[in-house]
Amino acid sequence: IAGITQAPTSQILAAGRRMTLRCTQDMRHNAMYWYRQDLGLGLRLIHYSNTAGTTGKGEVPDGYSVSRANTDDFPLTLASAVPSQTSVYFCASSLNPGLRGTDTQYFGPGTRLTVL
Amino acid sequence: AQSVAQPEDQVNVAEGNPLTVKCTYSVSGNPYLFWYVQYPNRGLQFLLKYITGDNLVKGSYGFEAEFNKSQTSFHLKKPSALVSDSALYFCAVRLRYYGNNRLAFGKGNQVVVIP
């Protein structure tokens, strides 16, 4: 069982370019999340999805979009990348989004993105 | 604002000594608290969580955490630190927003275990 996989592992991107970060989980978890990690700020939620077909905005959603066409995949798209989006991006999932005992979040290995 | 705070940037401890990583929280109602560990160039790994019940929670790799409601703290502890425990540790609290199982993270503590 792989858990959560993310691709690419790292990417250098020119400002203004479009980029999609991929996230796939094989745990049949209902909920998925995207966080960004920046030094001194911890992790901040970008977008989330409680179940396939639904998405919601997190703490820092501007400049990002997501889709959840099926249970396993939750891609994050930067429509026009800017240098402030340079960060490490983590995808996470949980079995259920709000039910105590089953909403522990498990994280992927991350994507390191540099926007020049 | 609902949040967690990790007051120390770095914790240095000699191998074999007790390790404590501090976390305090500020939330309305009963908190739902987590600890995660991040090794270099890796994702976050779940260590333990407090939901309700016993204030002492035991987790992975010999770690435990003590929930203290009067001090609004959830400090992570390990009786005898190993060099392999050197990593970045994050405290997090689940925020009670409708339909949003958001975790609010502290800034992280770098733990350095000295051989």
Coordinates of C-alpha atoms in Angstrom, one line a residue:
Chain A
I1 CA 0.0 0.0 0.0
A2 CA 1.6 3.3 -1.1
G3 CA -0.6 5.6 1.0
I4 CA -0.4 9.0 -0.5
T5 CA 1.8 9.8 -3.5
Q6 CA 2.6 13.3 -4.9
A7 CA 4.2 14.3 -8.1
P8 CA 6.5 15.9 -9.0
T9 CA 8.9 15.7 -6.2
S10 CA 10.3 19.1 -7.0
Q11 CA 9.8 21.7 -9.8
I12 CA 11.3 25.0 -10.8
L13 CA 8.7 27.1 -12.6
A14 CA 8.8 30.5 -14.4
A15 CA 6.4 33.1 -13.1
G16 CA 3.2 33.2 -15.1
R17 CA 3.2 29.5 -16.0
R18 CA 0.4 27.1 -15.2
M19 CA 1.3 24.2 -12.9
T20 CA -0.7 21.2 -11.6
L21 CA 0.5 19.3 -8.6
R22 CA -0.8 15.8 -8.4
C23 CA -1.9 13.8 -5.4
T24 CA -3.2 10.3 -5.3
Q25 CA -4.2 8.2 -2.3
D26 CA -5.1 4.5 -2.2
M27 CA -6.6 4.3 1.2
R28 CA -10.2 5.0 0.1
H29 CA -10.2 8.1 2.3
N30 CA -13.2 10.4 1.9
A31 CA -11.4 13.7 2.7
M32 CA -8.3 15.2 1.1
Y33 CA -6.4 18.4 1.8
W34 CA -3.7 20.6 0.4
Y35 CA -1.3 22.5 2.7
R36 CA 1.7 24.7 2.0
Q37 CA 4.6 24.7 4.4
D38 CA 6.7 27.9 4.8
L39 CA 9.5 28.5 7.3
G40 CA 8.3 30.0 10.5
L41 CA 4.6 29.6 9.6
G42 CA 4.0 25.9 9.9
L43 CA 1.5 24.4 7.6
R44 CA -1.5 26.4 6.2
L45 CA -4.5 24.9 4.5
I46 CA -5.1 25.9 0.9
H47 CA -8.1 23.8 -0.1
Y48 CA -9.9 20.7 1.1
S49 CA -12.4 18.2 -0.1
N50 CA -14.7 16.3 2.2
T51 CA -15.8 13.8 -0.4
A52 CA -15.6 13.2 -4.1
G53 CA -17.4 15.9 -6.1
T54 CA -17.0 18.6 -3.4
T55 CA -14.3 21.1 -2.5
G56 CA -13.8 24.0 -0.2
K57 CA -11.5 26.9 0.5
G58 CA -9.0 26.8 3.3
E59 CA -6.9 29.5 5.0
V60 CA -4.9 30.6 1.9
P61 CA -6.8 29.7 -1.3
D62 CA -6.0 32.7 -3.5
G63 CA -4.1 31.7 -6.7
Y64 CA -5.0 28.0 -6.3
S65 CA -7.8 25.8 -7.6
V66 CA -8.6 22.1 -7.0
S67 CA -10.9 19.5 -8.3
R68 CA -12.1 16.1 -6.9
A69 CA -13.5 14.1 -9.7
N70 CA -13.0 10.8 -7.9
T71 CA -12.0 9.5 -4.4
D72 CA -8.4 8.9 -5.2
D73 CA -7.2 12.0 -6.9
F74 CA -7.0 15.6 -5.7
P75 CA -4.9 17.8 -8.1
L76 CA -3.9 21.4 -7.1
T77 CA -3.5 23.9 -9.9
L78 CA -1.7 27.2 -10.0
A79 CA -3.2 29.0 -12.9
S80 CA -0.5 31.7 -13.2
A81 CA 2.4 31.1 -10.7
V82 CA 3.9 33.9 -8.8
P83 CA 7.2 33.9 -6.7
S84 CA 5.2 34.0 -3.4
Q85 CA 3.9 30.6 -4.2
T86 CA 7.4 29.2 -3.8
S87 CA 6.8 26.6 -1.0
V88 CA 6.6 23.0 -0.1
Y89 CA 3.2 21.6 -0.8
F90 CA 1.7 18.7 1.1
C91 CA -1.3 16.7 0.3
A92 CA -3.1 14.9 3.1
S93 CA -6.1 12.6 3.5
S94 CA -8.4 11.4 6.3
L95 CA -11.0 8.6 6.4
N96 CA -13.8 11.0 7.4
P97 CA -13.6 14.7 7.7
G98 CA -15.4 15.4 10.9
L99 CA -16.0 12.2 12.8
R100 CA -13.8 11.8 15.8
G101 CA -11.5 8.9 15.8
T102 CA -11.5 8.6 12.0
D103 CA -10.4 12.1 11.0
T104 CA -6.6 11.8 11.6
Q105 CA -4.9 13.3 8.6
Y106 CA -2.1 11.4 6.9
F107 CA 0.4 13.2 4.7
G108 CA 2.2 12.7 1.4
P109 CA 5.9 13.2 0.9
G110 CA 5.5 16.7 -0.5
T111 CA 6.3 18.7 -3.6
R112 CA 9.0 21.4 -3.4
L113 CA 8.0 24.2 -5.8
T114 CA 10.2 27.2 -6.8
V115 CA 8.7 30.0 -8.8
L116 CA 11.2 32.3 -10.4
Chain B
A1 CA -8.2 33.3 17.2
Q2 CA -8.1 29.6 17.7
S3 CA -4.5 28.4 17.4
V4 CA -1.6 26.5 18.9
A5 CA 1.7 27.9 19.9
Q6 CA 5.1 26.3 20.1
P7 CA 7.2 28.8 22.1
E8 CA 10.7 27.3 21.3
D9 CA 12.3 27.3 17.9
Q10 CA 14.8 24.6 18.8
V11 CA 15.2 22.1 21.5
N12 CA 18.6 20.5 22.2
V13 CA 18.9 17.4 24.3
A14 CA 21.6 14.9 25.0
E15 CA 21.0 11.3 23.9
G16 CA 19.4 9.4 26.8
N17 CA 18.0 12.4 28.5
P18 CA 14.3 13.2 28.7
L19 CA 12.8 15.2 25.8
T20 CA 10.0 17.7 26.1
V21 CA 8.5 19.7 23.3
K22 CA 6.1 22.4 24.4
C23 CA 2.7 23.3 22.9
T24 CA -0.1 25.5 24.2
Y25 CA -3.4 26.0 22.6
S26 CA -6.2 28.6 22.4
V27 CA -9.5 27.2 21.3
S28 CA -13.1 27.4 22.3
G29 CA -14.7 24.3 23.7
N30 CA -12.9 21.0 24.1
P31 CA -9.7 20.8 22.0
Y32 CA -8.8 18.0 19.7
L33 CA -5.0 18.0 19.6
F34 CA -2.3 16.3 17.5
W35 CA 1.4 15.9 17.3
Y36 CA 3.2 15.2 14.0
V37 CA 6.9 14.6 13.3
Q38 CA 8.7 15.6 10.1
Y39 CA 12.1 14.1 9.1
P40 CA 14.3 15.9 6.6
N41 CA 12.8 16.0 3.1
R42 CA 9.8 13.9 4.2
G43 CA 6.1 14.4 4.8
L44 CA 4.6 14.7 8.2
Q45 CA 4.0 11.5 10.2
F46 CA 1.3 11.2 12.8
L47 CA 2.5 10.6 16.3
L48 CA -0.5 10.8 18.6
K49 CA -3.7 12.7 19.3
Y50 CA -5.9 13.7 22.2
I51 CA -9.7 13.4 21.8
T52 CA -11.1 12.9 25.2
G53 CA -10.5 10.8 28.3
D54 CA -7.2 10.0 29.8
N55 CA -4.9 13.1 29.9
L56 CA -1.8 11.0 29.1
V57 CA -1.8 9.9 25.5
K58 CA 0.7 7.3 24.3
G59 CA 1.8 7.3 20.7
S60 CA 4.4 6.0 18.2
Y61 CA 8.2 5.6 18.8
G62 CA 7.9 5.8 22.6
F63 CA 6.4 9.3 22.6
E64 CA 3.6 10.5 24.8
A65 CA 1.8 13.7 25.5
E66 CA 0.0 15.1 28.5
F67 CA -3.1 17.2 28.1
N68 CA -3.4 19.8 30.8
K69 CA -6.7 21.8 30.6
S70 CA -5.9 24.3 33.3
Q71 CA -2.6 25.2 31.6
T72 CA -4.0 24.8 28.1
S73 CA -1.0 22.7 27.2
F74 CA -0.3 19.5 25.3
H75 CA 3.5 18.9 25.7
L76 CA 5.1 16.1 23.9
K77 CA 7.5 13.9 25.9
K78 CA 9.9 11.0 25.6
P79 CA 11.7 9.6 28.6
S80 CA 15.0 8.8 26.8
A81 CA 15.8 10.6 23.6
L82 CA 17.5 8.9 20.7
V83 CA 19.7 10.6 18.0
S84 CA 17.1 9.3 15.5
D85 CA 14.5 11.5 17.2
S86 CA 16.2 14.6 15.7
A87 CA 13.5 16.1 13.5
L88 CA 10.9 18.9 13.2
Y89 CA 7.9 18.5 15.5
F90 CA 4.5 20.1 14.9
C91 CA 1.6 20.5 17.3
A92 CA -1.8 21.0 15.7
V93 CA -5.4 21.5 16.8
R94 CA -8.5 20.6 14.8
L95 CA -10.7 23.7 14.3
R96 CA -14.4 23.5 14.6
Y97 CA -15.5 25.0 11.3
Y98 CA -18.6 23.6 9.7
G99 CA -17.7 21.1 7.0
N100 CA -14.0 21.9 7.4
N101 CA -11.7 19.5 9.2
R102 CA -8.9 22.1 9.2
L103 CA -5.8 21.5 11.3
A104 CA -4.2 24.6 12.6
F105 CA -0.4 24.0 13.0
G106 CA 2.2 25.6 15.2
K107 CA 5.3 26.9 13.6
G108 CA 7.2 23.7 14.5
N109 CA 10.1 22.9 16.9
Q110 CA 13.4 21.6 15.6
V111 CA 14.7 18.9 18.0
V112 CA 18.4 18.1 18.0
V113 CA 19.5 15.1 20.0
I114 CA 23.2 15.3 20.7
P115 CA 25.1 12.0 20.8

